[in-house]
Short mmCIF file of C-alpha atoms and ligand atoms in Angstrom, two decimals:
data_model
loop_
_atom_site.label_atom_id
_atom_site.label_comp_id
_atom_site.label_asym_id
_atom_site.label_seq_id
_atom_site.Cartn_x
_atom_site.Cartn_y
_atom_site.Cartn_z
CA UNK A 225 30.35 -45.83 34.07
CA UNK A 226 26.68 -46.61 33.76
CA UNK A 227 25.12 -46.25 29.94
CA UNK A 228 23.28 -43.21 29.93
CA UNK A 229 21.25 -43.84 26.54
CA UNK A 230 17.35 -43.60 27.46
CA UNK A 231 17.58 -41.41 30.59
CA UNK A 232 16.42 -37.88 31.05
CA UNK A 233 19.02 -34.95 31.65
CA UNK A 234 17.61 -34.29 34.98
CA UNK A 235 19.08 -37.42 35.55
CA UNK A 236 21.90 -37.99 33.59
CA UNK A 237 23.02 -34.71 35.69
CA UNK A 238 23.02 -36.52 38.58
CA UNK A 239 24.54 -40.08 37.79
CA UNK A 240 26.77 -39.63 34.70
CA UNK A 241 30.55 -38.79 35.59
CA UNK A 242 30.60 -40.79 38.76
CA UNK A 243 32.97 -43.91 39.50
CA UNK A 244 32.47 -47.50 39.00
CA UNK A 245 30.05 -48.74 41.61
CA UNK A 246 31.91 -51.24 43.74
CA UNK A 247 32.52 -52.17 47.49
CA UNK A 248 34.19 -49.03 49.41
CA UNK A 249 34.02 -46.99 46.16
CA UNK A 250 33.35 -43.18 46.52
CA UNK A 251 29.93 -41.98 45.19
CA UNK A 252 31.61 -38.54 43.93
CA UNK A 253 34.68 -38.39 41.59
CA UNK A 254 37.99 -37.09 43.34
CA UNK A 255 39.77 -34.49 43.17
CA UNK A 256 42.96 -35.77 41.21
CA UNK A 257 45.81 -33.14 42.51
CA UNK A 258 48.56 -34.73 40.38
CA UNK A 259 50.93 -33.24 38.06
CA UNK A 260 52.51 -36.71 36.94
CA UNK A 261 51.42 -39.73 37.02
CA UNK A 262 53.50 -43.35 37.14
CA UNK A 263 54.76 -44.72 33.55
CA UNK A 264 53.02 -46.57 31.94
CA UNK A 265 49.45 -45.38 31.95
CA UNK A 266 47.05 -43.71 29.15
CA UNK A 267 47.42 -40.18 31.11
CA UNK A 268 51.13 -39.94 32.12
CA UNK A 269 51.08 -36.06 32.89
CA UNK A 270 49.14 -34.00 34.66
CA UNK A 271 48.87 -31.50 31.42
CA UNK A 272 47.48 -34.60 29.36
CA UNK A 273 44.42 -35.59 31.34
CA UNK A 274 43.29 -35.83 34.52
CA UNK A 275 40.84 -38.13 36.44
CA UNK A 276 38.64 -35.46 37.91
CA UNK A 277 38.44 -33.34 34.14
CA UNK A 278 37.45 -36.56 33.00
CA UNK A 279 34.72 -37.47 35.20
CA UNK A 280 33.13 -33.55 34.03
CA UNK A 281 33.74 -34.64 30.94
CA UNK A 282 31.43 -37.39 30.47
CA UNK A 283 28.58 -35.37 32.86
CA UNK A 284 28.78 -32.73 30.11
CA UNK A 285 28.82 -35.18 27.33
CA UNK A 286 25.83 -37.18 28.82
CA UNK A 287 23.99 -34.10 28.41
CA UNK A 288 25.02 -32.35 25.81
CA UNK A 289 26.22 -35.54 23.40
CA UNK A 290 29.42 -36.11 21.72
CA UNK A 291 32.57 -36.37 23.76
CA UNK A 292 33.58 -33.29 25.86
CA UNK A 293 36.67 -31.87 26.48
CA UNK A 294 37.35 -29.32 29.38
CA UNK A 295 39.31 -26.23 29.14
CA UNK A 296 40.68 -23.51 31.70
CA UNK A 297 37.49 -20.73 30.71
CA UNK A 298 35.02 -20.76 28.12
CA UNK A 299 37.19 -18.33 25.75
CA UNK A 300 39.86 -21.19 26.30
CA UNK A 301 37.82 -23.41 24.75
CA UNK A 302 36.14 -21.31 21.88
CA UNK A 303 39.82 -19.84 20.87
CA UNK A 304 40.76 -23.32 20.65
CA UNK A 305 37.99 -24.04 17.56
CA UNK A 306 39.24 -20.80 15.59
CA UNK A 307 43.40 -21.88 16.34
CA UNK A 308 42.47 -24.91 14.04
CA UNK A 309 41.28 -22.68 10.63
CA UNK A 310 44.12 -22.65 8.15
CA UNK A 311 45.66 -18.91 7.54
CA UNK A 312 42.81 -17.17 5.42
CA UNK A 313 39.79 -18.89 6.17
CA UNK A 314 36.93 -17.24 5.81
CA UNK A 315 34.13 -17.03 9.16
CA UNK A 316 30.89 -16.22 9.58
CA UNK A 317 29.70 -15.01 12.55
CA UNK A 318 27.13 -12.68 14.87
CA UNK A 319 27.60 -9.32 15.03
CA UNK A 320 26.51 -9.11 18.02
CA UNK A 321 27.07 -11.99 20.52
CA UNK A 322 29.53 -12.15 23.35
CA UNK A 323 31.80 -9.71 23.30
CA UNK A 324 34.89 -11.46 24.17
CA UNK A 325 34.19 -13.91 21.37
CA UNK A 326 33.66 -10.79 18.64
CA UNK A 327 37.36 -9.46 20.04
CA UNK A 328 39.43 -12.94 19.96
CA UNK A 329 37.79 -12.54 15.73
CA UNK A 330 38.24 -9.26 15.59
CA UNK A 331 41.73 -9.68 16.64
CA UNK A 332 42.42 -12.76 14.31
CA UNK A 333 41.01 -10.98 11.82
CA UNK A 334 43.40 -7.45 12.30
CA UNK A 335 46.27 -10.03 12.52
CA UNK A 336 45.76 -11.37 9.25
CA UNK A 337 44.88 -14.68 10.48
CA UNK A 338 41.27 -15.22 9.58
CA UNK A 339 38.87 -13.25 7.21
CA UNK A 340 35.82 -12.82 9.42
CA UNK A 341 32.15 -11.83 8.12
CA UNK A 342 29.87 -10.18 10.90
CA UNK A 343 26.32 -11.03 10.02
CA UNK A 344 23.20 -10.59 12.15
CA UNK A 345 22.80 -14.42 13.16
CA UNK A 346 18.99 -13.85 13.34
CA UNK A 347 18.33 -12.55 9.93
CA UNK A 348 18.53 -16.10 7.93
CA UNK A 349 18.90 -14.66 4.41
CA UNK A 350 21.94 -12.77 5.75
CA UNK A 351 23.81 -15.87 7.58
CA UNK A 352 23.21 -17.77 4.19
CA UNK A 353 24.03 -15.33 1.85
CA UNK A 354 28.00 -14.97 3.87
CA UNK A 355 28.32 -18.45 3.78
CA UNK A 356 29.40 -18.48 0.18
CA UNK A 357 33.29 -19.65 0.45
CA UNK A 358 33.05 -19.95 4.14
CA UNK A 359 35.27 -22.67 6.18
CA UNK A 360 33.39 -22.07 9.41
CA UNK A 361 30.27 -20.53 10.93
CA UNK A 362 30.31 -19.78 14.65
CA UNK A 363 26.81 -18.98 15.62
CA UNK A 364 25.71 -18.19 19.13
CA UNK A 365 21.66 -18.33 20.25
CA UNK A 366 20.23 -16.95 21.90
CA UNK A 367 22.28 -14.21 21.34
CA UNK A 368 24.12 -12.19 24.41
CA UNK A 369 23.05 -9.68 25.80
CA UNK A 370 20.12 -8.79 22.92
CA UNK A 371 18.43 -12.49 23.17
CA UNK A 372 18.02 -12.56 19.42
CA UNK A 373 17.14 -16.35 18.43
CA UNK A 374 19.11 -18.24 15.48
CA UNK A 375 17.82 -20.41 12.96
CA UNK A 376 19.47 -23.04 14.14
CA UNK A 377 18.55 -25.91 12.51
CA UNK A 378 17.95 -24.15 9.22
CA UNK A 379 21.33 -22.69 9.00
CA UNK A 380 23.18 -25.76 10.37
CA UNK A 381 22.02 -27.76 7.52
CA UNK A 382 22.80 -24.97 5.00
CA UNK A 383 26.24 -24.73 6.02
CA UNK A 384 26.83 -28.09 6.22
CA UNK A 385 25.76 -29.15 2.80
CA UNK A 386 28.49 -26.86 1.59
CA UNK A 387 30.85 -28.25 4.13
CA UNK A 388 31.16 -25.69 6.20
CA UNK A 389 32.07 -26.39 9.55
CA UNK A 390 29.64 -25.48 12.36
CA UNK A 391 30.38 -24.23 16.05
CA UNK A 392 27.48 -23.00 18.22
CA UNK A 393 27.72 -21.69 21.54
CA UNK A 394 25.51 -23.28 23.68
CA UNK A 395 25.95 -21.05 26.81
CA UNK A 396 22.62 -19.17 27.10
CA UNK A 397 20.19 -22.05 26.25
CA UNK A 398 21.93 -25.16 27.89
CA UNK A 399 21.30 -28.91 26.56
CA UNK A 400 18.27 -28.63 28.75
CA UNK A 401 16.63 -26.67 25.95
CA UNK A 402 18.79 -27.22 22.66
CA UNK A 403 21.08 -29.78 21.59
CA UNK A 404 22.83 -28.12 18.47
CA UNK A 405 25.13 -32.02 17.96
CA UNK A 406 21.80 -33.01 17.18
CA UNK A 407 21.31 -30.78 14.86
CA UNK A 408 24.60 -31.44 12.76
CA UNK A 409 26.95 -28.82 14.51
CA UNK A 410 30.50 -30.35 14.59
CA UNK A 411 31.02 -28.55 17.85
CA UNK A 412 29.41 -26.60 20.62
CA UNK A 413 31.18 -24.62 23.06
CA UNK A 414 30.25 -23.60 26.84
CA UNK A 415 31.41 -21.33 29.06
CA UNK A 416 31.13 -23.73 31.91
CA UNK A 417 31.57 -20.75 34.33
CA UNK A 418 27.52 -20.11 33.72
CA UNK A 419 24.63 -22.27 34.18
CA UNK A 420 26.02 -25.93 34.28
CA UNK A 421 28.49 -24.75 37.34
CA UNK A 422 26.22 -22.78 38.62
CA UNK A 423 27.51 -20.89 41.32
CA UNK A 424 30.02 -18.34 40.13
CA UNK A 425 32.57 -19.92 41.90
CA UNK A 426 34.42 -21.26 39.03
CA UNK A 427 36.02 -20.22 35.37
CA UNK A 428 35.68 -23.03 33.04
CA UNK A 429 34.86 -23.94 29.52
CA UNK A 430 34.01 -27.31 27.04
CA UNK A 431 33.77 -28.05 23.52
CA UNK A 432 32.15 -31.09 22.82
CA UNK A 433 31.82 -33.04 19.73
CA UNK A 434 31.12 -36.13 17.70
CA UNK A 435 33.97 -36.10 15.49
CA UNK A 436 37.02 -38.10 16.36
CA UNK A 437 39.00 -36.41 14.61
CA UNK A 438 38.24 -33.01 15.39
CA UNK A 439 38.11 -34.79 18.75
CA UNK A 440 41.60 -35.61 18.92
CA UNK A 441 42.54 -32.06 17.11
CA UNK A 442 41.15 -30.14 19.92
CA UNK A 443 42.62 -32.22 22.71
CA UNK A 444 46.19 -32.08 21.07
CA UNK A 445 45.66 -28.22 20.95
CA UNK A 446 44.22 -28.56 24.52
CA UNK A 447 47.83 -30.65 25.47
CA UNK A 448 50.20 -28.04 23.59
CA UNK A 449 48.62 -25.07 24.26
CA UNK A 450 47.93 -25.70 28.20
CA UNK A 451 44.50 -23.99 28.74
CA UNK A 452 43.79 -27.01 31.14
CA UNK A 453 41.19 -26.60 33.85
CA UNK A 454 42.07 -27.12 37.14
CA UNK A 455 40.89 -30.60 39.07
CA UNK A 456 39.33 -28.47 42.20
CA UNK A 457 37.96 -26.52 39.64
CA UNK A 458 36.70 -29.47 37.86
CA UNK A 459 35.06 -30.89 40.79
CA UNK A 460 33.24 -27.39 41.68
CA UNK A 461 31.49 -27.56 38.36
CA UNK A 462 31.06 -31.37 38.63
CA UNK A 463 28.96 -30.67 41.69
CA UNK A 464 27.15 -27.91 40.78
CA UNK A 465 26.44 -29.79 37.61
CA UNK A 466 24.10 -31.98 39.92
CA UNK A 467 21.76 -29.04 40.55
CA UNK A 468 21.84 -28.19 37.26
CA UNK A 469 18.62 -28.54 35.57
CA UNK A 470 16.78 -27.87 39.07
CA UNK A 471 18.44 -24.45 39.06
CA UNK A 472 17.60 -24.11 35.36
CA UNK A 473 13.86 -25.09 35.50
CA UNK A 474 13.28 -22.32 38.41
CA UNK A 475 15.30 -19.70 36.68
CA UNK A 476 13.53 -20.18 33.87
CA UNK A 477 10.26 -19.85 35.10
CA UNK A 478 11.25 -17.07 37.19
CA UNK A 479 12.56 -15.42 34.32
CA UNK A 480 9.20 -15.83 32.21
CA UNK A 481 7.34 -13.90 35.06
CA UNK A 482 9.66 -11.28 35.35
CA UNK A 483 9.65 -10.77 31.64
CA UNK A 484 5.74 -10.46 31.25
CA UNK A 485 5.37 -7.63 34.60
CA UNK A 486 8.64 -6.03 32.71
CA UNK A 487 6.84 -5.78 29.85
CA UNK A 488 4.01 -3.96 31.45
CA UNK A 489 6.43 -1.54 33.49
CA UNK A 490 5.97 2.60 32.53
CA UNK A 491 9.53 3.07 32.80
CA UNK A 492 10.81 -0.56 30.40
CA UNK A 493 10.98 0.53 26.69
CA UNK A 494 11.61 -3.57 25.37
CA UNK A 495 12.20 -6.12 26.94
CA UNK A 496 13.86 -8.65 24.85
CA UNK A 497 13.17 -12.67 26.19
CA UNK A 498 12.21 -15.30 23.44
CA UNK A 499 9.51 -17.14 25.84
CA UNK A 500 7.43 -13.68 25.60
CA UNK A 501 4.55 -13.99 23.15
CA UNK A 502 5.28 -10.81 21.82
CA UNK A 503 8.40 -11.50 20.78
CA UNK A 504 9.51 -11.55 17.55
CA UNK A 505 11.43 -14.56 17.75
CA UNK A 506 8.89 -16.55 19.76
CA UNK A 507 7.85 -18.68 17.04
CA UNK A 508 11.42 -19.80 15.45
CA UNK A 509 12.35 -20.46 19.16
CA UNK A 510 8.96 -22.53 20.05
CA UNK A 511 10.23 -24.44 16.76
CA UNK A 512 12.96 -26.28 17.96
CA UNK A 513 14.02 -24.91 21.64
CA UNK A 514 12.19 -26.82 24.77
CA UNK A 515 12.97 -23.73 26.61
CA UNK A 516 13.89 -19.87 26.46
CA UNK A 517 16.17 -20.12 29.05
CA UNK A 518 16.77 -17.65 31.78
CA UNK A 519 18.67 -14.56 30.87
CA UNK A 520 16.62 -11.37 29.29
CA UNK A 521 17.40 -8.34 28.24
CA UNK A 522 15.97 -4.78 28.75
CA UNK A 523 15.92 -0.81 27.51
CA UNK A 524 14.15 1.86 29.64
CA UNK A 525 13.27 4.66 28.16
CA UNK A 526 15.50 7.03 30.72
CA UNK A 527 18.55 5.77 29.33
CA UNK A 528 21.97 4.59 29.94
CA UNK A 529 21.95 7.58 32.97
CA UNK A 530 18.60 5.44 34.63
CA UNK A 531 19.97 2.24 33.65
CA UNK A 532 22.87 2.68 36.16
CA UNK A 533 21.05 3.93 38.47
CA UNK A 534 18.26 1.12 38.93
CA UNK A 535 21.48 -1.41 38.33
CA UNK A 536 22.66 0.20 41.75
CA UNK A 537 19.89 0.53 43.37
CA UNK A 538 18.89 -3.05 44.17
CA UNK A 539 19.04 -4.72 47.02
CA UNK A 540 18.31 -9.01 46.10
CA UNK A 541 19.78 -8.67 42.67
CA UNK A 542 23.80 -8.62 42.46
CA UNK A 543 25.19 -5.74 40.50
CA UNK A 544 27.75 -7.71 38.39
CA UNK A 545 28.46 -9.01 35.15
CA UNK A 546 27.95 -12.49 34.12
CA UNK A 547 25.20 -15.11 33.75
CA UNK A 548 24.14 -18.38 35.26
CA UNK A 549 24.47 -18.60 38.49
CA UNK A 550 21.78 -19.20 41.22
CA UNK A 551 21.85 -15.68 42.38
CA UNK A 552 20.62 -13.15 40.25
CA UNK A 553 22.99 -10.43 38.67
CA UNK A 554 22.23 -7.34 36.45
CA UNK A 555 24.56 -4.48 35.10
CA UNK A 556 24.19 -2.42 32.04
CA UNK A 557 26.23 -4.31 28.99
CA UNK A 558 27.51 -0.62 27.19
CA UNK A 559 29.15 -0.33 30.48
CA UNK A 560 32.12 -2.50 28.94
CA UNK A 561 34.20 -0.68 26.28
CA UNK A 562 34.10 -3.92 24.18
CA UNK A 563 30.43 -4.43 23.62
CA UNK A 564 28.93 -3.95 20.48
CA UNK A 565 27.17 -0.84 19.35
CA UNK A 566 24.49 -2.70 17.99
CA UNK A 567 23.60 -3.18 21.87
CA UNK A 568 21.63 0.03 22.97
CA UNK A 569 23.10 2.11 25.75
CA UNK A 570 20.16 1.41 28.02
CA UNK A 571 20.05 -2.19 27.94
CA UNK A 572 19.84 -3.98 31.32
CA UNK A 573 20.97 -7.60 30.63
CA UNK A 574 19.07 -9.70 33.80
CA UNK A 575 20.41 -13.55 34.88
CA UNK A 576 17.73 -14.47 36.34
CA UNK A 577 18.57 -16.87 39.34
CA UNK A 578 16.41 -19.21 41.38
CA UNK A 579 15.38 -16.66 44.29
CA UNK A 580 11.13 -16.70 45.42
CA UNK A 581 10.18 -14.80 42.04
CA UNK A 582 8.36 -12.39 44.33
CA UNK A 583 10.61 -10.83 46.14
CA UNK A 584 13.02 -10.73 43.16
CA UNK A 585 9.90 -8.60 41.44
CA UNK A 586 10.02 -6.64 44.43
CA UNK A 587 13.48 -5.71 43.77
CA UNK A 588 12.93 -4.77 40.16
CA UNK A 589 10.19 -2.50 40.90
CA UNK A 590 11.60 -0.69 44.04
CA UNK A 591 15.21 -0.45 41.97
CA UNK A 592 12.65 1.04 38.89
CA UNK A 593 11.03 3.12 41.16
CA UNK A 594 13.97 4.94 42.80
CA UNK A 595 16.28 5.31 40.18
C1 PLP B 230 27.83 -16.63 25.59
C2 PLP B 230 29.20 -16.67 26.20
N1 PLP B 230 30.15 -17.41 25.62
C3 PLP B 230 31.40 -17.48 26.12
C4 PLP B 230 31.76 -16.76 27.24
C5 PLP B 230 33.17 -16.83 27.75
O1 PLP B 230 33.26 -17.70 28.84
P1 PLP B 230 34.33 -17.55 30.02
O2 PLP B 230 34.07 -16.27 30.73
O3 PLP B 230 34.09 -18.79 30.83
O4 PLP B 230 35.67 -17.55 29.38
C6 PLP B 230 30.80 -15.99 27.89
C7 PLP B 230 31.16 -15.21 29.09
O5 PLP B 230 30.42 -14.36 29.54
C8 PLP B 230 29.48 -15.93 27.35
O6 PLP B 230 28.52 -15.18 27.91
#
């Protein structure tokens, strides 16, 4: 594999995780459909590793840093980080981020298993004031769906020099934009399924890391408990992995314009994007993030009533959940039982895909208009 030290990620994305170069060699990993594998070797079963997970693998650690493991969704992976806390431990983390994260702690938590303390991850004096006695803080930044921005690199280092372990998700903001290894997390998590496949074709997840021993933790818990990606699967979010700081750079600059002619809509009450000047976490994110990535967030003053309604009423954007992919998606988050109160009834969360940014404006304002 070629050494990937002084190269950009819009090119690491395209030549990391590819096979030796040699005579008659493919250019593109294959898709290893084997559930055994001849005595002998450093795999030997098809639940141990697997030629085309590792190939992802080291795309996604290329970019991200560390050394990557792959897992069957992104939950897969992030319940894999919380199985490893001894009975008891104490966690600190958002209040409001994804809400299948909050659940899998909620549920640890009602089990008896964990001791977790919801905090708003924005609000600095709050995160450091739960971290006294804490074994772990999971942050998650931007937040989803409310795009709230973490101090990252303030509260990494605080937890840290009171060994605390640090997980960030690194879904929403990418390593295009934010490298949180860099910033002394001892792991980040991504729900694969979202920008670096790309296509919403595929459930998959990663936790990378530069620990070796949390390394090999994770992997063993990866080997015992099963939640191993599929190679097709693999290979879908391999390729899409090529595209994936084209697709990012559009969306995101997509997103930006959308955000600022939101913003100036009658019938929008917030709308919540870091890369806005307005916002109130534009400055902490122009501190440390190269981006603001391309999800936002937004209320109308009508209501959760109105907020259906312009969901259904558009005819570019996909009325769905999730995030990420090249085609743009919307849906109201209180929709889902599970989603924090915190989150207002009207918001709109927007994944803002790499469609002509006119006609997806078009959209927005028709769909506003005839709700
Ligand atoms: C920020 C974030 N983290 C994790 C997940 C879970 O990932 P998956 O659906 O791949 O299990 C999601 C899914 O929406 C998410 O938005």
């Amino acid at each position: 594999m070629t050494e990937h030290i002084d190269l950009n990620p819009q090119t690491l994305a395209i030549t990391a995780g590819r096979p030796e170069v040699a005579p008659d060699s493919g250019l593109n990993a294959p898709i290893s459909l084997n559930a055994t594998y001849v005595a002998g070797g450093p795999i030997g079963y098809g639940r141990y590793g697997n030629e085309t997970w590792s190939a992802l693998e080291s795309a996604i650690s290329a970019l991200e840093g560390g050394m990557t493991l792959a897992f069957s969704s992104g939950m897969a992976a992030i319940g894999s980080v919380f199985s490893l806390l001894p009975v008891g431990a104490v966690v600190v983390a958002s209040d409001q981020g994804y809400s299948g994260v909050m659940a899998l702690l909620n549920s640890l938590d009602a089990n008896g298993k964990i001791d977790v303390r919801f905090v708003n991850v924005a609000k600095t004096d709050e995160v450091l004031a739960a971290l006294a006695g804490a074994a772990f803080l999971w942050l998650e930044s931007p937040t989803n769906p409310s795009l709230t921005v973490a101090d990252l690199p303030r509260l990494i280092s605080a937890a840290k020099a009171q060994s605390c372990g640090v997980g960030v998700d690194n879904t929403f903001a990418t390593p295009l934009i934010q490298q949180p290894l860099l910033m002394g997390a001892d792991v980040v998590a991504h729900s694969v399924t979202k920008f670096l496949s790309g296509h919403s074709d595929v459930v998959l997840g990663s936790l990378s890391t530069n620990d070796p021993a949390l390394y090999s933790r994770l992997s063993e818990t990866r080997k015992i408990g099963g939640a191993i990606p599929g190679p097709f699967e693999s290979w879908l979010a391999l390729r899409g992995l090529r595209t994936f700081p084209l697709r990012f750079e559009r969306a995101q600059s997509n997103a930006m314009t959308i955000a600022q002619r939101l913003e100036g809509h009658p019938k929008v009450a917030k709308v919540n994007y870091p890369g806005l000047a307005s916002n109130e976490y534009h400055d902490r994110a122009k501190g440390f993030m190269k981006g603001f990535g391309a999800v936002l967030s937004f209320t109308l003053h009508g209501g959760a009533e109105e907020s259906d309604r312009v969901c259904e009423a558009a005819n570019v954007i996909t009325h769905a959940t999730s995030l990420g992919g090249i085609e743009s998606l919307w849906e109201r988050r209180r929709r889902w039982q599970g989603e924090s109160p915190l989150v207002p009834e009207s918001l709109i969360r927007l994944s803002v895909g790499c469609e002509n940014v006119e006609d997806l404006w078009r959209d927005i304002d028709q769909a506003l208009e005839n709700a």
